[in-house]
C-alpha positions as a LaTeX table, in Angstrom:
\begin{tabular}{lrrr}
\hline
Residue & $x$ (\AA) & $y$ (\AA) & $z$ (\AA) \\
\hline
Met1 & $-43.54$ & 67.86 & $-8.78$ \\
Ala2 & $-47.01$ & 67.58 & $-7.19$ \\
Val3 & $-45.95$ & 64.17 & $-5.68$ \\
Leu4 & $-42.89$ & 65.62 & $-4.01$ \\
Ala5 & $-45.01$ & 68.88 & $-2.81$ \\
Ser6 & $-47.15$ & 66.46 & $-0.86$ \\
Leu7 & $-44.34$ & 64.77 & 0.72 \\
Tyr8 & $-42.58$ & 68.05 & 1.64 \\
Glu9 & $-45.64$ & 69.31 & 3.53 \\
Cys10 & $-44.39$ & 69.37 & 6.97 \\
Ile11 & $-41.51$ & 71.51 & 5.84 \\
Ala12 & $-43.18$ & 73.64 & 3.23 \\
Glu13 & $-42.55$ & 76.83 & 5.01 \\
Pro14 & $-38.72$ & 76.51 & 5.81 \\
Leu15 & $-38.30$ & 74.88 & 2.09 \\
Ala16 & $-40.01$ & 78.16 & 0.78 \\
Glu17 & $-37.59$ & 80.22 & 2.81 \\
Val18 & $-34.69$ & 78.39 & 1.22 \\
Arg19 & $-35.89$ & 79.31 & $-2.35$ \\
Arg20 & $-36.02$ & 83.14 & $-1.11$ \\
Ile21 & $-32.81$ & 83.08 & 0.65 \\
Phe22 & $-31.37$ & 81.24 & $-2.42$ \\
Asp23 & $-32.48$ & 83.78 & $-4.87$ \\
Ala24 & $-31.50$ & 86.59 & $-2.72$ \\
Gln25 & $-27.79$ & 85.50 & $-2.24$ \\
Ile26 & $-26.89$ & 84.75 & $-5.64$ \\
Arg27 & $-28.38$ & 88.01 & $-7.02$ \\
Ser28 & $-25.85$ & 90.12 & $-9.11$ \\
Asp29 & $-25.52$ & 93.76 & $-9.82$ \\
Val30 & $-24.09$ & 92.76 & $-13.16$ \\
Pro31 & $-27.07$ & 92.21 & $-15.59$ \\
Phe32 & $-25.61$ & 89.38 & $-17.68$ \\
Val33 & $-24.97$ & 87.51 & $-14.52$ \\
Asn34 & $-28.12$ & 88.20 & $-12.99$ \\
Asp35 & $-29.83$ & 87.05 & $-16.26$ \\
Leu36 & $-27.79$ & 83.77 & $-15.86$ \\
Cys37 & $-28.98$ & 83.38 & $-12.17$ \\
Glu38 & $-32.30$ & 83.76 & $-12.84$ \\
His39 & $-32.36$ & 81.21 & $-15.46$ \\
Ile40 & $-30.70$ & 78.67 & $-13.52$ \\
Ala41 & $-33.24$ & 79.06 & $-10.89$ \\
Arg42 & $-35.46$ & 76.76 & $-13.08$ \\
Phe43 & $-32.98$ & 74.08 & $-12.43$ \\
Arg44 & $-34.40$ & 73.89 & $-8.76$ \\
Gly45 & $-36.72$ & 71.05 & $-9.31$ \\
Lys46 & $-36.92$ & 68.13 & $-6.85$ \\
Met47 & $-35.25$ & 70.24 & $-4.06$ \\
Leu48 & $-34.07$ & 66.83 & $-2.78$ \\
Arg49 & $-31.12$ & 68.10 & $-1.01$ \\
Pro50 & $-32.18$ & 70.95 & 0.88 \\
Ala51 & $-35.49$ & 68.81 & 1.76 \\
Leu52 & $-33.37$ & 66.20 & 3.25 \\
Val53 & $-31.84$ & 68.62 & 5.55 \\
Leu54 & $-35.04$ & 69.90 & 6.53 \\
Leu55 & $-36.65$ & 66.52 & 7.12 \\
Thr56 & $-33.79$ & 64.90 & 9.13 \\
Gly57 & $-33.93$ & 68.03 & 11.26 \\
Gln58 & $-37.57$ & 67.69 & 11.90 \\
Ala59 & $-37.48$ & 63.97 & 12.55 \\
Cys60 & $-34.72$ & 64.66 & 14.99 \\
Gly61 & $-36.61$ & 67.46 & 16.86 \\
Arg62 & $-37.45$ & 70.51 & 15.22 \\
Val63 & $-35.96$ & 72.66 & 12.21 \\
Arg64 & $-33.85$ & 75.41 & 13.46 \\
Gln65 & $-32.68$ & 78.65 & 11.40 \\
Glu66 & $-29.27$ & 76.94 & 11.28 \\
His67 & $-30.99$ & 73.98 & 9.01 \\
Val68 & $-32.47$ & 76.55 & 6.62 \\
Gly69 & $-29.21$ & 78.12 & 5.96 \\
Leu70 & $-27.50$ & 75.12 & 5.39 \\
Ala71 & $-30.15$ & 73.86 & 3.34 \\
Thr72 & $-29.63$ & 76.84 & 0.89 \\
Val73 & $-25.94$ & 75.88 & 0.80 \\
Val74 & $-26.15$ & 72.43 & $-0.42$ \\
Glu75 & $-28.70$ & 73.65 & $-2.97$ \\
Met76 & $-26.12$ & 76.27 & $-4.20$ \\
Val77 & $-23.63$ & 73.40 & $-4.20$ \\
His78 & $-25.68$ & 71.21 & $-5.95$ \\
Val79 & $-26.91$ & 73.42 & $-8.66$ \\
Ala80 & $-23.32$ & 74.52 & $-9.27$ \\
Thr81 & $-22.47$ & 70.86 & $-10.00$ \\
Leu82 & $-25.51$ & 70.70 & $-12.31$ \\
Val83 & $-24.10$ & 73.61 & $-14.32$ \\
His84 & $-20.64$ & 71.90 & $-14.46$ \\
Asp85 & $-22.07$ & 68.56 & $-15.27$ \\
Asp86 & $-23.82$ & 69.84 & $-18.33$ \\
Val87 & $-20.57$ & 71.19 & $-19.72$ \\
Leu88 & $-18.82$ & 67.80 & $-18.93$ \\
Asp89 & $-21.69$ & 66.00 & $-20.73$ \\
Glu90 & $-22.30$ & 68.60 & $-23.59$ \\
Ser91 & $-26.07$ & 68.54 & $-22.45$ \\
Asp92 & $-28.23$ & 71.08 & $-24.15$ \\
Val93 & $-31.61$ & 70.45 & $-21.86$ \\
Arg94 & $-32.06$ & 70.49 & $-18.14$ \\
Arg95 & $-35.59$ & 70.73 & $-16.62$ \\
Arg96 & $-36.89$ & 71.36 & $-20.11$ \\
Val97 & $-34.97$ & 74.65 & $-20.53$ \\
Pro98 & $-31.79$ & 75.07 & $-22.31$ \\
Thr99 & $-28.61$ & 74.67 & $-20.43$ \\
Val100 & $-26.15$ & 77.71 & $-19.50$ \\
Asn101 & $-23.62$ & 76.01 & $-21.69$ \\
His102 & $-26.09$ & 75.66 & $-24.66$ \\
Leu103 & $-27.14$ & 79.35 & $-24.29$ \\
Lys104 & $-23.69$ & 81.05 & $-23.77$ \\
Gly105 & $-21.11$ & 78.56 & $-24.18$ \\
Asn106 & $-18.81$ & 76.30 & $-21.97$ \\
Glu107 & $-16.86$ & 79.31 & $-20.53$ \\
Ala108 & $-19.81$ & 81.24 & $-19.06$ \\
Ala109 & $-21.10$ & 77.89 & $-17.85$ \\
Val110 & $-17.77$ & 76.94 & $-15.80$ \\
Leu111 & $-17.56$ & 80.46 & $-14.30$ \\
Leu112 & $-21.05$ & 80.63 & $-13.49$ \\
Gly113 & $-20.68$ & 77.37 & $-11.46$ \\
Asp114 & $-17.76$ & 78.78 & $-9.78$ \\
His115 & $-19.72$ & 81.78 & $-9.01$ \\
Leu116 & $-22.33$ & 79.74 & $-7.39$ \\
Ile117 & $-19.75$ & 77.46 & $-5.34$ \\
Ala118 & $-17.91$ & 80.91 & $-4.13$ \\
His119 & $-21.59$ & 82.05 & $-3.10$ \\
Ala120 & $-22.21$ & 79.08 & $-1.25$ \\
Phe121 & $-18.99$ & 79.09 & 0.98 \\
Arg122 & $-19.32$ & 82.74 & 1.42 \\
Tyr123 & $-22.69$ & 82.20 & 2.97 \\
Cys124 & $-21.83$ & 79.18 & 4.76 \\
Asn125 & $-19.02$ & 80.89 & 6.32 \\
Gly126 & $-21.44$ & 83.66 & 7.60 \\
Leu127 & $-23.56$ & 81.11 & 9.40 \\
Gly128 & $-20.74$ & 80.56 & 11.68 \\
Leu129 & $-21.08$ & 76.84 & 12.01 \\
Pro130 & $-17.54$ & 75.25 & 11.88 \\
Phe131 & $-18.46$ & 71.58 & 11.68 \\
Ala132 & $-20.92$ & 72.27 & 8.55 \\
Ser133 & $-18.37$ & 74.52 & 7.10 \\
Asp134 & $-15.69$ & 71.76 & 7.11 \\
Leu135 & $-18.39$ & 68.85 & 6.22 \\
Ile136 & $-19.63$ & 70.81 & 3.11 \\
Gly137 & $-15.95$ & 71.75 & 2.14 \\
Arg138 & $-14.86$ & 67.97 & 2.26 \\
Thr139 & $-17.97$ & 66.68 & 0.63 \\
Thr140 & $-17.52$ & 69.11 & $-2.28$ \\
Asn141 & $-13.86$ & 67.98 & $-2.75$ \\
Thr142 & $-15.39$ & 64.34 & $-2.45$ \\
Ile143 & $-17.93$ & 65.06 & $-5.30$ \\
Cys144 & $-15.13$ & 66.65 & $-7.67$ \\
Glu145 & $-13.12$ & 63.48 & $-6.86$ \\
Gly146 & $-16.03$ & 61.52 & $-7.98$ \\
Glu147 & $-16.35$ & 63.62 & $-11.40$ \\
Leu148 & $-12.77$ & 63.18 & $-11.95$ \\
Leu149 & $-12.83$ & 59.30 & $-11.47$ \\
Gln150 & $-15.65$ & 59.35 & $-13.91$ \\
Val151 & $-13.77$ & 61.24 & $-16.49$ \\
His152 & $-10.76$ & 59.06 & $-15.82$ \\
His153 & $-12.67$ & 55.97 & $-16.58$ \\
Arg154 & $-14.27$ & 57.30 & $-20.01$ \\
Gly155 & $-13.71$ & 54.70 & $-22.58$ \\
Asp156 & $-12.93$ & 51.95 & $-20.09$ \\
Trp157 & $-14.99$ & 49.21 & $-21.34$ \\
Ala158 & $-13.77$ & 46.95 & $-18.39$ \\
Leu159 & $-15.10$ & 49.16 & $-15.66$ \\
Thr160 & $-16.25$ & 47.05 & $-12.70$ \\
Glu161 & $-19.59$ & 47.43 & $-10.51$ \\
Glu162 & $-16.94$ & 48.14 & $-7.50$ \\
Glu163 & $-15.30$ & 50.95 & $-9.64$ \\
Tyr164 & $-19.02$ & 52.18 & $-10.57$ \\
Phe165 & $-20.15$ & 52.32 & $-7.14$ \\
Glu166 & $-17.23$ & 54.30 & $-5.85$ \\
Ile167 & $-17.57$ & 56.85 & $-8.60$ \\
Ile168 & $-21.42$ & 57.35 & $-7.66$ \\
Gly169 & $-20.77$ & 57.29 & $-4.17$ \\
Arg170 & $-18.54$ & 60.03 & $-4.18$ \\
Lys171 & $-20.25$ & 62.24 & $-7.01$ \\
Thr172 & $-23.98$ & 61.91 & $-5.56$ \\
Ala173 & $-24.18$ & 59.97 & $-2.72$ \\
Ser174 & $-21.72$ & 61.78 & $-0.40$ \\
Leu175 & $-23.80$ & 65.09 & $-0.68$ \\
Thr176 & $-27.16$ & 63.38 & 0.25 \\
Ala177 & $-25.37$ & 61.64 & 3.14 \\
Thr178 & $-24.03$ & 65.07 & 4.33 \\
Cys179 & $-27.23$ & 66.64 & 4.11 \\
Cys180 & $-28.89$ & 64.08 & 6.57 \\
Val181 & $-25.80$ & 64.42 & 8.64 \\
Leu182 & $-26.35$ & 68.36 & 8.84 \\
Gly183 & $-29.98$ & 67.96 & 9.54 \\
Ala184 & $-29.55$ & 65.29 & 12.38 \\
Tyr185 & $-26.41$ & 67.05 & 14.09 \\
Tyr186 & $-27.98$ & 70.41 & 13.92 \\
Ala187 & $-31.21$ & 69.26 & 15.78 \\
Gly188 & $-29.23$ & 67.95 & 18.68 \\
Ala189 & $-29.22$ & 64.12 & 17.98 \\
Gly190 & $-27.05$ & 61.61 & 19.19 \\
Ala191 & $-24.12$ & 60.00 & 17.30 \\
Glu192 & $-25.90$ & 56.78 & 16.76 \\
Val193 & $-28.92$ & 58.77 & 15.09 \\
Val194 & $-26.54$ & 60.94 & 13.00 \\
Ser195 & $-24.69$ & 57.79 & 11.72 \\
Ala196 & $-28.01$ & 55.93 & 10.89 \\
Leu197 & $-29.40$ & 58.98 & 9.02 \\
Lys198 & $-25.90$ & 59.22 & 7.30 \\
Gln199 & $-26.19$ & 55.82 & 5.95 \\
Tyr200 & $-29.79$ & 56.62 & 5.03 \\
Gly201 & $-28.83$ & 59.60 & 2.69 \\
Tyr202 & $-25.98$ & 57.76 & 1.41 \\
Glu203 & $-28.12$ & 54.81 & 0.23 \\
Val204 & $-30.82$ & 57.13 & $-1.18$ \\
Gly205 & $-28.19$ & 59.00 & $-3.06$ \\
Val206 & $-26.78$ & 55.74 & $-4.67$ \\
Ala207 & $-30.13$ & 54.59 & $-5.55$ \\
Phe208 & $-30.95$ & 57.96 & $-7.28$ \\
Gln209 & $-27.80$ & 57.66 & $-9.34$ \\
Ile210 & $-28.75$ & 54.19 & $-10.36$ \\
Val211 & $-32.24$ & 55.26 & $-11.31$ \\
Asp212 & $-30.82$ & 58.33 & $-13.15$ \\
Asp213 & $-28.39$ & 56.18 & $-15.06$ \\
Val214 & $-31.15$ & 53.77 & $-16.14$ \\
Leu215 & $-33.35$ & 56.89 & $-17.35$ \\
Asp216 & $-30.49$ & 58.02 & $-19.10$ \\
Val217 & $-30.70$ & 54.60 & $-21.45$ \\
Val218 & $-34.35$ & 53.84 & $-21.55$ \\
Gly219 & $-35.97$ & 56.98 & $-20.44$ \\
His220 & $-37.84$ & 59.73 & $-22.64$ \\
Gln221 & $-36.71$ & 63.25 & $-22.96$ \\
Glu222 & $-40.25$ & 64.42 & $-22.76$ \\
Ser223 & $-40.58$ & 62.96 & $-19.33$ \\
Thr224 & $-36.87$ & 63.61 & $-17.89$ \\
Gly225 & $-36.71$ & 66.82 & $-18.95$ \\
Lys226 & $-33.11$ & 66.53 & $-19.90$ \\
Thr227 & $-30.77$ & 65.53 & $-22.57$ \\
Leu228 & $-30.57$ & 61.81 & $-22.81$ \\
Gly229 & $-27.97$ & 59.05 & $-23.88$ \\
Arg230 & $-25.00$ & 61.63 & $-22.95$ \\
Asp231 & $-23.17$ & 58.80 & $-20.55$ \\
Leu232 & $-23.05$ & 56.75 & $-23.80$ \\
Glu233 & $-21.95$ & 59.39 & $-25.91$ \\
Gln234 & $-19.26$ & 60.29 & $-23.67$ \\
Gly235 & $-18.01$ & 56.85 & $-23.16$ \\
Glu236 & $-18.96$ & 56.51 & $-19.40$ \\
Leu237 & $-20.20$ & 52.98 & $-18.48$ \\
Thr238 & $-22.91$ & 52.88 & $-15.95$ \\
Leu239 & $-24.48$ & 49.87 & $-14.21$ \\
Pro240 & $-26.75$ & 48.34 & $-16.84$ \\
Leu241 & $-23.92$ & 48.30 & $-19.36$ \\
Val242 & $-21.46$ & 47.05 & $-16.88$ \\
His243 & $-23.76$ & 44.29 & $-16.10$ \\
Tyr244 & $-24.59$ & 43.58 & $-19.71$ \\
Leu245 & $-20.87$ & 43.43 & $-20.49$ \\
Arg246 & $-20.16$ & 41.02 & $-17.86$ \\
His247 & $-23.15$ & 38.73 & $-18.49$ \\
Ala248 & $-24.17$ & 38.80 & $-22.20$ \\
Asp249 & $-23.37$ & 36.09 & $-24.53$ \\
Pro250 & $-20.40$ & 36.42 & $-26.78$ \\
Ala251 & $-22.37$ & 37.68 & $-29.81$ \\
Gly252 & $-24.08$ & 40.46 & $-27.77$ \\
Arg253 & $-20.94$ & 41.34 & $-25.78$ \\
Ala254 & $-19.15$ & 41.67 & $-29.02$ \\
Glu255 & $-21.69$ & 43.61 & $-30.85$ \\
Ala256 & $-21.81$ & 46.11 & $-27.71$ \\
Leu257 & $-17.93$ & 46.43 & $-27.68$ \\
Gly258 & $-17.89$ & 47.03 & $-31.51$ \\
Val259 & $-20.53$ & 49.83 & $-31.40$ \\
Leu260 & $-18.82$ & 51.50 & $-28.02$ \\
Gly261 & $-15.42$ & 51.44 & $-29.66$ \\
Asn262 & $-16.59$ & 52.96 & $-32.76$ \\
Gly263 & $-16.98$ & 56.56 & $-31.80$ \\
His264 & $-20.02$ & 58.22 & $-30.81$ \\
Leu265 & $-22.42$ & 57.95 & $-33.59$ \\
Gly266 & $-25.20$ & 55.37 & $-32.88$ \\
Arg267 & $-24.02$ & 54.52 & $-29.62$ \\
Ala268 & $-27.09$ & 55.19 & $-27.50$ \\
Glu269 & $-29.55$ & 53.64 & $-30.26$ \\
Thr270 & $-27.55$ & 50.30 & $-30.40$ \\
Ile271 & $-26.78$ & 49.98 & $-26.66$ \\
Arg272 & $-30.52$ & 50.84 & $-25.58$ \\
Arg273 & $-31.69$ & 47.98 & $-28.11$ \\
Leu274 & $-29.33$ & 45.43 & $-26.42$ \\
Leu275 & $-30.13$ & 46.24 & $-22.95$ \\
Ser276 & $-33.87$ & 46.33 & $-23.69$ \\
Asn277 & $-33.64$ & 42.81 & $-24.64$ \\
Ser278 & $-31.37$ & 41.74 & $-21.52$ \\
Gln279 & $-31.79$ & 41.35 & $-17.99$ \\
Ser280 & $-29.55$ & 44.13 & $-17.31$ \\
Ile281 & $-32.00$ & 47.27 & $-16.80$ \\
Asp282 & $-33.74$ & 44.91 & $-14.19$ \\
Tyr283 & $-30.50$ & 44.03 & $-12.51$ \\
Ala284 & $-29.69$ & 47.61 & $-12.02$ \\
Met285 & $-33.26$ & 48.52 & $-10.75$ \\
Gly286 & $-33.12$ & 45.62 & $-8.22$ \\
Met287 & $-30.01$ & 46.98 & $-7.10$ \\
Ala288 & $-31.44$ & 50.42 & $-6.69$ \\
Cys289 & $-34.32$ & 48.64 & $-4.84$ \\
Glu290 & $-31.93$ & 47.18 & $-2.47$ \\
Arg291 & $-30.35$ & 50.27 & $-1.77$ \\
Ile292 & $-33.92$ & 51.81 & $-0.83$ \\
Glu293 & $-34.50$ & 48.98 & 1.48 \\
Gln294 & $-31.50$ & 49.44 & 3.39 \\
Ala295 & $-31.93$ & 53.27 & 3.53 \\
Cys296 & $-35.33$ & 52.95 & 5.04 \\
Arg297 & $-34.06$ & 50.39 & 7.68 \\
Asn298 & $-31.96$ & 53.25 & 9.01 \\
Leu299 & $-34.85$ & 55.17 & 9.77 \\
Asp300 & $-35.62$ & 52.76 & 12.67 \\
Val301 & $-33.91$ & 54.94 & 15.00 \\
Leu302 & $-36.19$ & 57.80 & 14.68 \\
Glu303 & $-39.62$ & 58.09 & 16.43 \\
Ala304 & $-42.83$ & 57.83 & 14.71 \\
Ser305 & $-43.63$ & 61.37 & 12.97 \\
Ala306 & $-44.63$ & 62.95 & 9.78 \\
Ala307 & $-41.11$ & 63.73 & 9.17 \\
Arg308 & $-39.99$ & 60.12 & 9.35 \\
Asp309 & $-42.85$ & 59.03 & 7.17 \\
Ala310 & $-41.83$ & 61.44 & 4.50 \\
Leu311 & $-38.29$ & 60.32 & 4.62 \\
Ala312 & $-39.54$ & 56.89 & 3.88 \\
Ala313 & $-41.78$ & 58.10 & 1.08 \\
Val314 & $-38.83$ & 60.27 & $-0.33$ \\
Ala315 & $-36.77$ & 57.07 & $-0.52$ \\
Asp316 & $-39.76$ & 55.37 & $-2.53$ \\
Phe317 & $-40.15$ & 58.43 & $-4.71$ \\
Val318 & $-36.38$ & 58.34 & $-5.80$ \\
Phe319 & $-36.79$ & 54.53 & $-6.82$ \\
Tyr320 & $-40.10$ & 55.16 & $-8.80$ \\
Arg321 & $-39.50$ & 58.44 & $-10.28$ \\
Gln322 & $-39.29$ & 59.00 & $-14.08$ \\
Gln323 & $-37.32$ & 62.18 & $-14.10$ \\
\hline
\end{tabular}
């Protein structure tokens, strides 16, 4: 994460404060719960969402204490979704450490995710910022809707690109967009700037998820630090495979559908081979690149600053990352 640390240099101090508050807020007097909370502290990797709150705040004027508190809240919500996602995906590893569900079972993981969400809203309520409380609440509902849509479409080999983008727009991009709204709004930015940065955050979030989905197919667990191939094993189509099923020759499409419909065993290996010999990975990455370009165009509303440069660099990082 050395590259990100350099991009976050202009917000290094408030970001460190976010980490301190996060750890203090979720501390429990129940030893077992506290042990799990200390374990998931290692899930904090990129710190992308709190960084977006702080960078957009800085780019629109300056980082205030409200930004630090809200950056902590969105990171709590995000980590809670990671804990729950690992249950849904039956993942064993995240950030190169065992997932909570792998260590202690699904029941403990679900309850710990709920524990984090409760902490997030309790802390957010204490900040006395009704606009933020409402927005974060609505965004959390949207994330859940996206996850529910994804579960609903498991095994749907006719999933369209439009349906795919609706899923990832809700489950991933909604939160990155909200982070940028919070940063701009609480820095006193006008409606035009808030709207532009919301769109920046949304496009970055969409690109982030596309790249994540590509890495799930062609990445290496040593680099990504998490269990790969889970989308395919769960019967969830992502953009590369949606494109492949639409554009492959009849033989390739028939082979893909055959292995997809034949249970979990061997899905990931066969689909990885088919996609590697197609244009579908390049297509998905091209779509991610377009989203990054759209995101950066929205930064034109900002005056030149280190924070604006960092926002552009963060967008590039999202595209080129390997984890």
